[in-house]
Amino acid sequence: MTKAALRKAYKLKRNNLSIEDIDNLSIAIANKLLQLPIWDKSFYHIYLTIEEQKEVNTDFILNILSGKDKNIVISKSDFKTGLMHNFLLTDNTVIKKNALNIPEPIDGIPIQNNVIDVVFIPLLAFDKQGHRVGYGKGFYDRFLTSCKADVIKVGLSFFDAEPLIEDVLETDIAVDYCVTPEQIFSF
């Protein structure tokens, strides 16, 4: 399937999930993440859940990161430049939803992309080669190209892998892992 077809199909699949389904599946994903060999790192970039899009609830992962005393990095999207600006999440970080209901920090301690060790990536669908389909704006592809070469990229998905995304571009960056409630895919 093409990215556009997958985007449409998986938005519909997500819309059919109840809040209880989302929480249960998100907890299962967080528990599966504990099996990955990523927990000896320092800086973890995570997205804050867009509830209106019925995304994987990252609150459970945030609790794990906090419990392990990790540096948590969150971003603010600049829709004029297509770039994400990253900030350290602290007790003093003020979060506000933007016009697209994306929770973002108002400001904070800036973090350079080249210090981030692990990135948790939101996605709508992924294939068995590690290619992913997001919302189509390219924010994560641009962001990941500015991270260090060995950054670990972890996709989070409620659903299983598709056999193949047909229209992958050269600029699309695949994930190293994708974690679903049922299994861990390694690429």
Short mmCIF file of N, CA and C in Angstrom, two decimals:
data_model
loop_
_atom_site.label_atom_id
_atom_site.label_comp_id
_atom_site.label_asym_id
_atom_site.label_seq_id
_atom_site.Cartn_x
_atom_site.Cartn_y
_atom_site.Cartn_z
N MET A 1 0.83 -1.19 0.00
CA MET A 1 0.00 0.00 0.00
C MET A 1 0.88 1.26 0.00
N THR A 2 0.30 2.34 -0.45
CA THR A 2 1.00 3.62 -0.45
C THR A 2 0.87 4.28 0.92
N LYS A 3 1.70 5.28 1.17
CA LYS A 3 1.62 6.01 2.44
C LYS A 3 0.24 6.64 2.63
N ALA A 4 -0.29 7.25 1.57
CA ALA A 4 -1.59 7.91 1.67
C ALA A 4 -2.69 6.91 2.04
N ALA A 5 -2.67 5.75 1.40
CA ALA A 5 -3.68 4.72 1.70
C ALA A 5 -3.51 4.19 3.12
N LEU A 6 -2.26 3.99 3.55
CA LEU A 6 -2.01 3.51 4.91
C LEU A 6 -2.41 4.56 5.93
N ARG A 7 -2.10 5.80 5.65
CA ARG A 7 -2.45 6.90 6.56
C ARG A 7 -3.96 6.91 6.80
N LYS A 8 -4.71 6.80 5.72
CA LYS A 8 -6.18 6.81 5.82
C LYS A 8 -6.68 5.58 6.58
N ALA A 9 -6.17 4.41 6.26
CA ALA A 9 -6.62 3.16 6.88
C ALA A 9 -6.29 3.13 8.37
N TYR A 10 -5.09 3.57 8.74
CA TYR A 10 -4.69 3.48 10.14
C TYR A 10 -5.29 4.58 11.01
N LYS A 11 -5.62 5.72 10.44
CA LYS A 11 -6.35 6.73 11.20
C LYS A 11 -7.73 6.18 11.56
N LEU A 12 -8.35 5.47 10.61
CA LEU A 12 -9.65 4.85 10.85
C LEU A 12 -9.55 3.76 11.92
N LYS A 13 -8.50 2.93 11.84
CA LYS A 13 -8.30 1.88 12.85
C LYS A 13 -8.14 2.49 14.24
N ARG A 14 -7.37 3.56 14.32
CA ARG A 14 -7.18 4.23 15.61
C ARG A 14 -8.48 4.80 16.14
N ASN A 15 -9.26 5.41 15.24
CA ASN A 15 -10.53 6.02 15.66
C ASN A 15 -11.49 5.01 16.26
N ASN A 16 -11.33 3.74 15.90
CA ASN A 16 -12.20 2.69 16.42
C ASN A 16 -11.77 2.19 17.80
N LEU A 17 -10.65 2.69 18.31
CA LEU A 17 -10.18 2.29 19.64
C LEU A 17 -10.85 3.15 20.71
N SER A 18 -11.24 2.51 21.80
CA SER A 18 -11.79 3.26 22.94
C SER A 18 -10.62 3.80 23.77
N ILE A 19 -10.93 4.70 24.69
CA ILE A 19 -9.90 5.24 25.59
C ILE A 19 -9.31 4.11 26.43
N GLU A 20 -10.17 3.18 26.85
CA GLU A 20 -9.69 2.03 27.63
C GLU A 20 -8.75 1.16 26.79
N ASP A 21 -9.11 0.93 25.51
CA ASP A 21 -8.23 0.18 24.61
C ASP A 21 -6.87 0.86 24.50
N ILE A 22 -6.88 2.17 24.30
CA ILE A 22 -5.64 2.93 24.12
C ILE A 22 -4.75 2.80 25.37
N ASP A 23 -5.35 2.93 26.54
CA ASP A 23 -4.57 2.81 27.77
C ASP A 23 -3.99 1.41 27.93
N ASN A 24 -4.82 0.38 27.71
CA ASN A 24 -4.34 -1.00 27.86
C ASN A 24 -3.24 -1.32 26.86
N LEU A 25 -3.41 -0.92 25.61
CA LEU A 25 -2.41 -1.18 24.57
C LEU A 25 -1.14 -0.38 24.85
N SER A 26 -1.29 0.85 25.35
CA SER A 26 -0.13 1.70 25.65
C SER A 26 0.68 1.11 26.81
N ILE A 27 0.00 0.58 27.82
CA ILE A 27 0.70 -0.08 28.93
C ILE A 27 1.47 -1.29 28.43
N ALA A 28 0.85 -2.07 27.55
CA ALA A 28 1.52 -3.25 26.98
C ALA A 28 2.77 -2.84 26.20
N ILE A 29 2.68 -1.75 25.44
CA ILE A 29 3.83 -1.25 24.69
C ILE A 29 4.94 -0.81 25.64
N ALA A 30 4.58 -0.08 26.68
CA ALA A 30 5.58 0.39 27.66
C ALA A 30 6.28 -0.81 28.31
N ASN A 31 5.54 -1.83 28.64
CA ASN A 31 6.14 -3.02 29.25
C ASN A 31 7.07 -3.75 28.27
N LYS A 32 6.69 -3.81 27.01
CA LYS A 32 7.55 -4.44 25.98
C LYS A 32 8.85 -3.65 25.81
N LEU A 33 8.76 -2.33 25.92
CA LEU A 33 9.96 -1.48 25.77
C LEU A 33 11.05 -1.86 26.76
N LEU A 34 10.66 -2.35 27.92
CA LEU A 34 11.64 -2.72 28.95
C LEU A 34 12.55 -3.85 28.49
N GLN A 35 12.14 -4.59 27.45
CA GLN A 35 12.95 -5.69 26.92
C GLN A 35 14.02 -5.22 25.92
N LEU A 36 13.95 -3.96 25.50
CA LEU A 36 14.92 -3.46 24.53
C LEU A 36 16.26 -3.14 25.20
N PRO A 37 17.36 -3.27 24.45
CA PRO A 37 18.68 -2.95 25.00
C PRO A 37 19.02 -1.46 24.87
N ILE A 38 18.17 -0.62 25.45
CA ILE A 38 18.32 0.83 25.28
C ILE A 38 18.47 1.57 26.61
N TRP A 39 18.42 0.88 27.72
CA TRP A 39 18.24 1.55 29.00
C TRP A 39 19.54 2.00 29.66
N ASP A 40 20.68 1.84 28.97
CA ASP A 40 21.95 2.31 29.52
C ASP A 40 22.33 3.68 28.94
N LYS A 41 21.43 4.32 28.24
CA LYS A 41 21.68 5.62 27.62
C LYS A 41 21.29 6.75 28.56
N SER A 42 21.55 7.99 28.13
CA SER A 42 21.28 9.15 28.99
C SER A 42 20.11 10.03 28.52
N PHE A 43 20.08 10.37 27.21
CA PHE A 43 19.09 11.32 26.70
C PHE A 43 18.07 10.61 25.82
N TYR A 44 16.80 10.72 26.22
CA TYR A 44 15.69 10.04 25.54
C TYR A 44 14.70 11.09 25.05
N HIS A 45 14.49 11.12 23.75
CA HIS A 45 13.51 12.03 23.15
C HIS A 45 12.18 11.29 23.04
N ILE A 46 11.14 11.92 23.54
CA ILE A 46 9.82 11.30 23.48
C ILE A 46 8.79 12.34 23.07
N TYR A 47 7.80 11.89 22.33
CA TYR A 47 6.73 12.80 21.95
C TYR A 47 5.66 12.79 23.04
N LEU A 48 4.98 13.90 23.18
CA LEU A 48 3.84 13.98 24.09
C LEU A 48 2.59 13.65 23.29
N THR A 49 1.76 12.82 23.84
CA THR A 49 0.62 12.24 23.13
C THR A 49 -0.40 13.29 22.69
N ILE A 50 -0.81 13.18 21.44
CA ILE A 50 -1.93 13.98 20.92
C ILE A 50 -3.17 13.12 21.13
N GLU A 51 -3.90 13.38 22.20
CA GLU A 51 -5.06 12.55 22.55
C GLU A 51 -6.10 12.55 21.43
N GLU A 52 -6.29 13.69 20.78
CA GLU A 52 -7.30 13.79 19.72
C GLU A 52 -6.97 12.89 18.53
N GLN A 53 -5.69 12.53 18.36
CA GLN A 53 -5.28 11.64 17.27
C GLN A 53 -5.25 10.17 17.72
N LYS A 54 -5.60 9.94 18.97
CA LYS A 54 -5.61 8.60 19.56
C LYS A 54 -4.25 7.91 19.41
N GLU A 55 -3.21 8.67 19.74
CA GLU A 55 -1.84 8.15 19.68
C GLU A 55 -1.55 7.25 20.88
N VAL A 56 -0.46 6.49 20.77
CA VAL A 56 0.02 5.72 21.91
C VAL A 56 0.24 6.69 23.06
N ASN A 57 -0.29 6.35 24.22
CA ASN A 57 -0.16 7.21 25.40
C ASN A 57 1.24 7.05 25.97
N THR A 58 2.05 8.08 25.84
CA THR A 58 3.45 7.99 26.28
C THR A 58 3.63 8.30 27.77
N ASP A 59 2.56 8.58 28.49
CA ASP A 59 2.68 8.84 29.93
C ASP A 59 3.34 7.66 30.64
N PHE A 60 3.02 6.45 30.21
CA PHE A 60 3.57 5.26 30.85
C PHE A 60 5.08 5.16 30.61
N ILE A 61 5.52 5.55 29.41
CA ILE A 61 6.95 5.54 29.09
C ILE A 61 7.65 6.66 29.86
N LEU A 62 7.00 7.81 29.97
CA LEU A 62 7.56 8.91 30.76
C LEU A 62 7.80 8.48 32.21
N ASN A 63 6.87 7.69 32.76
CA ASN A 63 7.04 7.19 34.13
C ASN A 63 8.25 6.27 34.23
N ILE A 64 8.46 5.42 33.22
CA ILE A 64 9.62 4.53 33.21
C ILE A 64 10.91 5.37 33.16
N LEU A 65 10.94 6.33 32.25
CA LEU A 65 12.12 7.18 32.11
C LEU A 65 12.42 7.95 33.39
N SER A 66 11.39 8.49 34.00
CA SER A 66 11.57 9.22 35.26
C SER A 66 12.08 8.27 36.35
N GLY A 67 11.50 7.09 36.42
CA GLY A 67 11.91 6.11 37.42
C GLY A 67 13.35 5.66 37.26
N LYS A 68 13.84 5.69 36.02
CA LYS A 68 15.22 5.31 35.74
C LYS A 68 16.15 6.53 35.77
N ASP A 69 15.60 7.68 36.13
CA ASP A 69 16.36 8.93 36.27
C ASP A 69 17.08 9.32 34.98
N LYS A 70 16.37 9.23 33.86
CA LYS A 70 16.92 9.58 32.55
C LYS A 70 16.63 11.04 32.22
N ASN A 71 17.42 11.60 31.33
CA ASN A 71 17.17 12.94 30.80
C ASN A 71 16.10 12.80 29.72
N ILE A 72 14.98 13.45 29.92
CA ILE A 72 13.86 13.35 29.00
C ILE A 72 13.81 14.62 28.15
N VAL A 73 13.76 14.42 26.83
CA VAL A 73 13.76 15.53 25.88
C VAL A 73 12.42 15.53 25.14
N ILE A 74 11.80 16.69 25.08
CA ILE A 74 10.55 16.85 24.33
C ILE A 74 10.74 17.98 23.32
N SER A 75 9.86 18.03 22.33
CA SER A 75 10.07 19.01 21.26
C SER A 75 8.90 19.95 21.06
N LYS A 76 9.24 21.02 20.37
CA LYS A 76 8.27 22.01 19.93
C LYS A 76 8.44 22.12 18.41
N SER A 77 7.35 21.98 17.68
CA SER A 77 7.41 21.99 16.22
C SER A 77 7.30 23.41 15.68
N ASP A 78 8.17 23.72 14.73
CA ASP A 78 8.13 25.00 14.04
C ASP A 78 7.57 24.74 12.64
N PHE A 79 6.32 25.08 12.44
CA PHE A 79 5.66 24.77 11.17
C PHE A 79 6.12 25.66 10.02
N LYS A 80 6.81 26.75 10.32
CA LYS A 80 7.37 27.60 9.26
C LYS A 80 8.63 26.97 8.66
N THR A 81 9.47 26.41 9.53
CA THR A 81 10.74 25.83 9.06
C THR A 81 10.67 24.32 8.89
N GLY A 82 9.66 23.68 9.50
CA GLY A 82 9.56 22.22 9.46
C GLY A 82 10.53 21.53 10.41
N LEU A 83 11.06 22.29 11.38
CA LEU A 83 12.03 21.74 12.32
C LEU A 83 11.42 21.57 13.70
N MET A 84 12.02 20.69 14.48
CA MET A 84 11.64 20.49 15.87
C MET A 84 12.73 21.07 16.76
N HIS A 85 12.34 21.87 17.75
CA HIS A 85 13.27 22.42 18.71
C HIS A 85 13.09 21.64 20.01
N ASN A 86 14.19 21.15 20.56
CA ASN A 86 14.13 20.23 21.68
C ASN A 86 14.52 20.87 23.00
N PHE A 87 13.80 20.44 24.05
CA PHE A 87 13.99 20.99 25.39
C PHE A 87 14.01 19.86 26.41
N LEU A 88 14.77 20.06 27.46
CA LEU A 88 14.80 19.12 28.57
C LEU A 88 13.50 19.25 29.35
N LEU A 89 12.87 18.11 29.63
CA LEU A 89 11.65 18.11 30.43
C LEU A 89 12.06 18.14 31.90
N THR A 90 11.64 19.18 32.60
CA THR A 90 11.94 19.31 34.03
C THR A 90 10.63 19.54 34.78
N ASP A 91 10.72 19.60 36.09
CA ASP A 91 9.54 19.88 36.91
C ASP A 91 8.97 21.26 36.61
N ASN A 92 9.81 22.15 36.08
CA ASN A 92 9.37 23.53 35.80
C ASN A 92 8.89 23.74 34.36
N THR A 93 8.94 22.69 33.54
CA THR A 93 8.52 22.83 32.14
C THR A 93 7.02 23.06 32.05
N VAL A 94 6.64 24.13 31.37
CA VAL A 94 5.22 24.42 31.14
C VAL A 94 4.84 23.86 29.77
N ILE A 95 3.81 23.02 29.76
CA ILE A 95 3.33 22.39 28.52
C ILE A 95 2.01 23.04 28.13
N LYS A 96 1.89 23.35 26.83
CA LYS A 96 0.64 23.93 26.31
C LYS A 96 0.36 23.32 24.95
N LYS A 97 -0.91 23.07 24.64
CA LYS A 97 -1.26 22.54 23.32
C LYS A 97 -1.21 23.66 22.29
N ASN A 98 -0.64 23.33 21.11
CA ASN A 98 -0.62 24.32 20.03
C ASN A 98 -1.94 24.25 19.25
N ALA A 99 -2.03 24.96 18.14
CA ALA A 99 -3.27 25.03 17.35
C ALA A 99 -3.70 23.66 16.81
N LEU A 100 -2.76 22.71 16.70
CA LEU A 100 -3.08 21.36 16.21
C LEU A 100 -3.24 20.36 17.35
N ASN A 101 -3.40 20.87 18.56
CA ASN A 101 -3.56 20.06 19.77
C ASN A 101 -2.32 19.25 20.14
N ILE A 102 -1.16 19.67 19.66
CA ILE A 102 0.09 18.99 20.01
C ILE A 102 0.60 19.60 21.32
N PRO A 103 0.73 18.80 22.38
CA PRO A 103 1.29 19.33 23.62
C PRO A 103 2.78 19.64 23.43
N GLU A 104 3.17 20.87 23.77
CA GLU A 104 4.55 21.30 23.56
C GLU A 104 5.03 22.14 24.73
N PRO A 105 6.35 22.15 24.95
CA PRO A 105 6.88 23.05 25.99
C PRO A 105 6.80 24.50 25.50
N ILE A 106 6.49 25.39 26.42
CA ILE A 106 6.48 26.83 26.09
C ILE A 106 7.92 27.28 25.82
N ASP A 107 8.83 26.88 26.69
CA ASP A 107 10.25 27.16 26.55
C ASP A 107 10.98 26.21 27.48
N GLY A 108 12.22 26.46 27.74
CA GLY A 108 12.95 25.60 28.65
C GLY A 108 14.43 25.54 28.32
N ILE A 109 15.07 24.49 28.81
CA ILE A 109 16.50 24.31 28.57
C ILE A 109 16.68 23.63 27.22
N PRO A 110 17.27 24.34 26.24
CA PRO A 110 17.44 23.74 24.90
C PRO A 110 18.41 22.55 24.95
N ILE A 111 18.10 21.55 24.15
CA ILE A 111 18.96 20.37 24.02
C ILE A 111 19.32 20.21 22.55
N GLN A 112 20.61 20.06 22.28
CA GLN A 112 21.09 19.86 20.92
C GLN A 112 20.75 18.44 20.46
N ASN A 113 20.40 18.31 19.20
CA ASN A 113 20.01 17.01 18.64
C ASN A 113 21.13 15.97 18.75
N ASN A 114 22.38 16.42 18.67
CA ASN A 114 23.51 15.48 18.63
C ASN A 114 23.84 14.85 19.98
N VAL A 115 23.09 15.18 21.05
CA VAL A 115 23.31 14.51 22.33
C VAL A 115 22.24 13.45 22.62
N ILE A 116 21.20 13.42 21.79
CA ILE A 116 20.08 12.50 22.02
C ILE A 116 20.51 11.08 21.65
N ASP A 117 20.26 10.14 22.56
CA ASP A 117 20.65 8.74 22.37
C ASP A 117 19.54 7.86 21.80
N VAL A 118 18.30 8.11 22.24
CA VAL A 118 17.16 7.28 21.86
C VAL A 118 16.00 8.20 21.50
N VAL A 119 15.30 7.87 20.40
CA VAL A 119 14.13 8.65 20.00
C VAL A 119 12.94 7.71 19.88
N PHE A 120 11.88 8.01 20.64
CA PHE A 120 10.61 7.28 20.51
C PHE A 120 9.79 8.04 19.48
N ILE A 121 9.34 7.33 18.44
CA ILE A 121 8.73 7.98 17.28
C ILE A 121 7.26 7.59 17.13
N PRO A 122 6.39 8.59 17.03
CA PRO A 122 4.99 8.29 16.77
C PRO A 122 4.84 7.88 15.31
N LEU A 123 3.92 6.99 15.03
CA LEU A 123 3.68 6.61 13.64
C LEU A 123 2.26 6.08 13.51
N LEU A 124 1.79 6.06 12.28
CA LEU A 124 0.48 5.49 11.99
C LEU A 124 0.62 4.03 11.57
N ALA A 125 1.64 3.74 10.77
CA ALA A 125 1.86 2.38 10.28
C ALA A 125 3.35 2.20 10.01
N PHE A 126 3.76 0.93 9.92
CA PHE A 126 5.15 0.61 9.58
C PHE A 126 5.16 -0.70 8.82
N ASP A 127 6.28 -0.96 8.12
CA ASP A 127 6.37 -2.22 7.38
C ASP A 127 7.47 -3.10 7.93
N LYS A 128 7.60 -4.27 7.36
CA LYS A 128 8.54 -5.28 7.87
C LYS A 128 10.00 -4.94 7.59
N GLN A 129 10.23 -3.82 6.92
CA GLN A 129 11.59 -3.34 6.68
C GLN A 129 11.96 -2.18 7.62
N GLY A 130 11.01 -1.77 8.46
CA GLY A 130 11.26 -0.67 9.38
C GLY A 130 10.89 0.70 8.86
N HIS A 131 10.31 0.77 7.66
CA HIS A 131 9.84 2.05 7.14
C HIS A 131 8.55 2.42 7.85
N ARG A 132 8.30 3.70 7.98
CA ARG A 132 7.15 4.14 8.75
C ARG A 132 6.33 5.17 8.00
N VAL A 133 5.08 5.27 8.41
CA VAL A 133 4.18 6.29 7.90
C VAL A 133 3.72 7.13 9.08
N GLY A 134 3.98 8.43 9.00
CA GLY A 134 3.51 9.35 10.02
C GLY A 134 2.41 10.22 9.45
N TYR A 135 2.36 11.46 9.87
CA TYR A 135 1.31 12.36 9.41
C TYR A 135 1.67 13.05 8.10
N GLY A 136 2.87 12.83 7.59
CA GLY A 136 3.23 13.31 6.27
C GLY A 136 3.91 14.66 6.19
N LYS A 137 4.31 15.23 7.32
CA LYS A 137 4.96 16.55 7.29
C LYS A 137 6.48 16.45 7.28
N GLY A 138 7.04 15.28 7.57
CA GLY A 138 8.49 15.10 7.50
C GLY A 138 9.28 15.60 8.69
N PHE A 139 8.60 15.99 9.77
CA PHE A 139 9.31 16.53 10.94
C PHE A 139 10.35 15.55 11.48
N TYR A 140 9.96 14.28 11.64
CA TYR A 140 10.90 13.33 12.23
C TYR A 140 12.03 12.98 11.28
N ASP A 141 11.79 12.91 9.98
CA ASP A 141 12.88 12.64 9.04
C ASP A 141 13.93 13.75 9.11
N ARG A 142 13.49 15.01 9.13
CA ARG A 142 14.43 16.13 9.23
C ARG A 142 15.17 16.09 10.58
N PHE A 143 14.43 15.85 11.64
CA PHE A 143 15.01 15.80 12.98
C PHE A 143 16.06 14.69 13.07
N LEU A 144 15.74 13.50 12.60
CA LEU A 144 16.65 12.36 12.73
C LEU A 144 17.94 12.55 11.92
N THR A 145 17.87 13.28 10.82
CA THR A 145 19.10 13.52 10.04
C THR A 145 20.09 14.40 10.79
N SER A 146 19.59 15.16 11.78
CA SER A 146 20.47 16.04 12.55
C SER A 146 20.93 15.40 13.87
N CYS A 147 20.47 14.19 14.13
CA CYS A 147 20.90 13.47 15.33
C CYS A 147 22.20 12.73 15.03
N LYS A 148 22.87 12.24 16.08
CA LYS A 148 24.10 11.49 15.86
C LYS A 148 23.80 10.20 15.09
N ALA A 149 24.81 9.68 14.41
CA ALA A 149 24.63 8.53 13.51
C ALA A 149 24.10 7.29 14.23
N ASP A 150 24.46 7.11 15.50
CA ASP A 150 24.06 5.89 16.20
C ASP A 150 22.83 6.08 17.09
N VAL A 151 22.05 7.14 16.86
CA VAL A 151 20.83 7.34 17.64
C VAL A 151 19.92 6.13 17.41
N ILE A 152 19.29 5.66 18.47
CA ILE A 152 18.41 4.50 18.38
C ILE A 152 16.99 5.00 18.16
N LYS A 153 16.37 4.53 17.08
CA LYS A 153 15.06 4.99 16.67
C LYS A 153 14.03 3.90 16.98
N VAL A 154 13.05 4.23 17.83
CA VAL A 154 12.06 3.26 18.28
C VAL A 154 10.66 3.75 17.92
N GLY A 155 10.01 3.05 17.01
CA GLY A 155 8.63 3.36 16.66
C GLY A 155 7.68 2.71 17.64
N LEU A 156 6.54 3.35 17.87
CA LEU A 156 5.51 2.83 18.76
C LEU A 156 4.22 2.68 17.98
N SER A 157 3.64 1.47 18.00
CA SER A 157 2.45 1.23 17.19
C SER A 157 1.46 0.31 17.89
N PHE A 158 0.19 0.64 17.80
CA PHE A 158 -0.85 -0.24 18.32
C PHE A 158 -1.00 -1.49 17.44
N PHE A 159 -0.56 -1.39 16.18
CA PHE A 159 -0.88 -2.41 15.19
C PHE A 159 0.37 -3.10 14.65
N ASP A 160 0.16 -4.25 14.03
CA ASP A 160 1.23 -5.08 13.48
C ASP A 160 1.81 -4.44 12.21
N ALA A 161 2.93 -5.00 11.75
CA ALA A 161 3.63 -4.48 10.56
C ALA A 161 2.85 -4.80 9.28
N GLU A 162 2.91 -3.88 8.36
CA GLU A 162 2.42 -4.10 6.99
C GLU A 162 3.54 -4.82 6.22
N PRO A 163 3.19 -5.58 5.18
CA PRO A 163 4.25 -6.24 4.41
C PRO A 163 5.21 -5.25 3.76
N LEU A 164 4.67 -4.17 3.16
CA LEU A 164 5.52 -3.24 2.42
C LEU A 164 4.84 -1.90 2.22
N ILE A 165 5.58 -0.83 2.48
CA ILE A 165 5.13 0.51 2.11
C ILE A 165 5.71 0.76 0.73
N GLU A 166 4.85 0.98 -0.25
CA GLU A 166 5.27 1.01 -1.66
C GLU A 166 6.06 2.26 -2.06
N ASP A 167 5.75 3.39 -1.47
CA ASP A 167 6.33 4.65 -1.96
C ASP A 167 7.31 5.28 -0.97
N VAL A 168 8.23 4.47 -0.45
CA VAL A 168 9.27 4.98 0.45
C VAL A 168 10.22 5.87 -0.34
N LEU A 169 10.58 7.00 0.25
CA LEU A 169 11.49 7.94 -0.39
C LEU A 169 12.90 7.75 0.16
N GLU A 170 13.87 8.23 -0.58
CA GLU A 170 15.26 8.16 -0.13
C GLU A 170 15.48 8.95 1.16
N THR A 171 14.67 9.98 1.37
CA THR A 171 14.81 10.82 2.56
C THR A 171 14.07 10.26 3.78
N ASP A 172 13.29 9.19 3.59
CA ASP A 172 12.58 8.58 4.71
C ASP A 172 13.55 7.79 5.57
N ILE A 173 13.50 8.01 6.86
CA ILE A 173 14.40 7.31 7.77
C ILE A 173 13.64 6.22 8.50
N ALA A 174 14.15 5.00 8.38
CA ALA A 174 13.51 3.84 9.01
C ALA A 174 13.83 3.81 10.50
N VAL A 175 13.06 3.02 11.23
CA VAL A 175 13.31 2.83 12.66
C VAL A 175 14.21 1.61 12.86
N ASP A 176 14.86 1.55 14.02
CA ASP A 176 15.67 0.39 14.39
C ASP A 176 14.80 -0.68 15.03
N TYR A 177 13.79 -0.22 15.75
CA TYR A 177 12.84 -1.11 16.42
C TYR A 177 11.45 -0.54 16.24
N CYS A 178 10.46 -1.41 16.26
CA CYS A 178 9.08 -0.95 16.40
C CYS A 178 8.44 -1.86 17.44
N VAL A 179 7.80 -1.24 18.41
CA VAL A 179 7.22 -1.98 19.52
C VAL A 179 5.70 -1.87 19.43
N THR A 180 5.05 -3.02 19.44
CA THR A 180 3.59 -3.11 19.47
C THR A 180 3.21 -3.75 20.80
N PRO A 181 1.93 -3.82 21.11
CA PRO A 181 1.54 -4.47 22.36
C PRO A 181 1.92 -5.96 22.39
N GLU A 182 2.04 -6.56 21.23
CA GLU A 182 2.30 -8.01 21.15
C GLU A 182 3.75 -8.38 20.91
N GLN A 183 4.51 -7.52 20.24
CA GLN A 183 5.87 -7.93 19.89
C GLN A 183 6.80 -6.77 19.62
N ILE A 184 8.09 -7.12 19.57
CA ILE A 184 9.15 -6.17 19.23
C ILE A 184 9.68 -6.55 17.86
N PHE A 185 9.65 -5.60 16.95
CA PHE A 185 10.25 -5.79 15.63
C PHE A 185 11.63 -5.14 15.65
N SER A 186 12.62 -5.84 15.18
CA SER A 186 13.98 -5.32 15.13
C SER A 186 14.43 -5.27 13.68
N PHE A 187 14.99 -4.15 13.25
CA PHE A 187 15.38 -3.99 11.84
C PHE A 187 16.88 -3.76 11.72
#
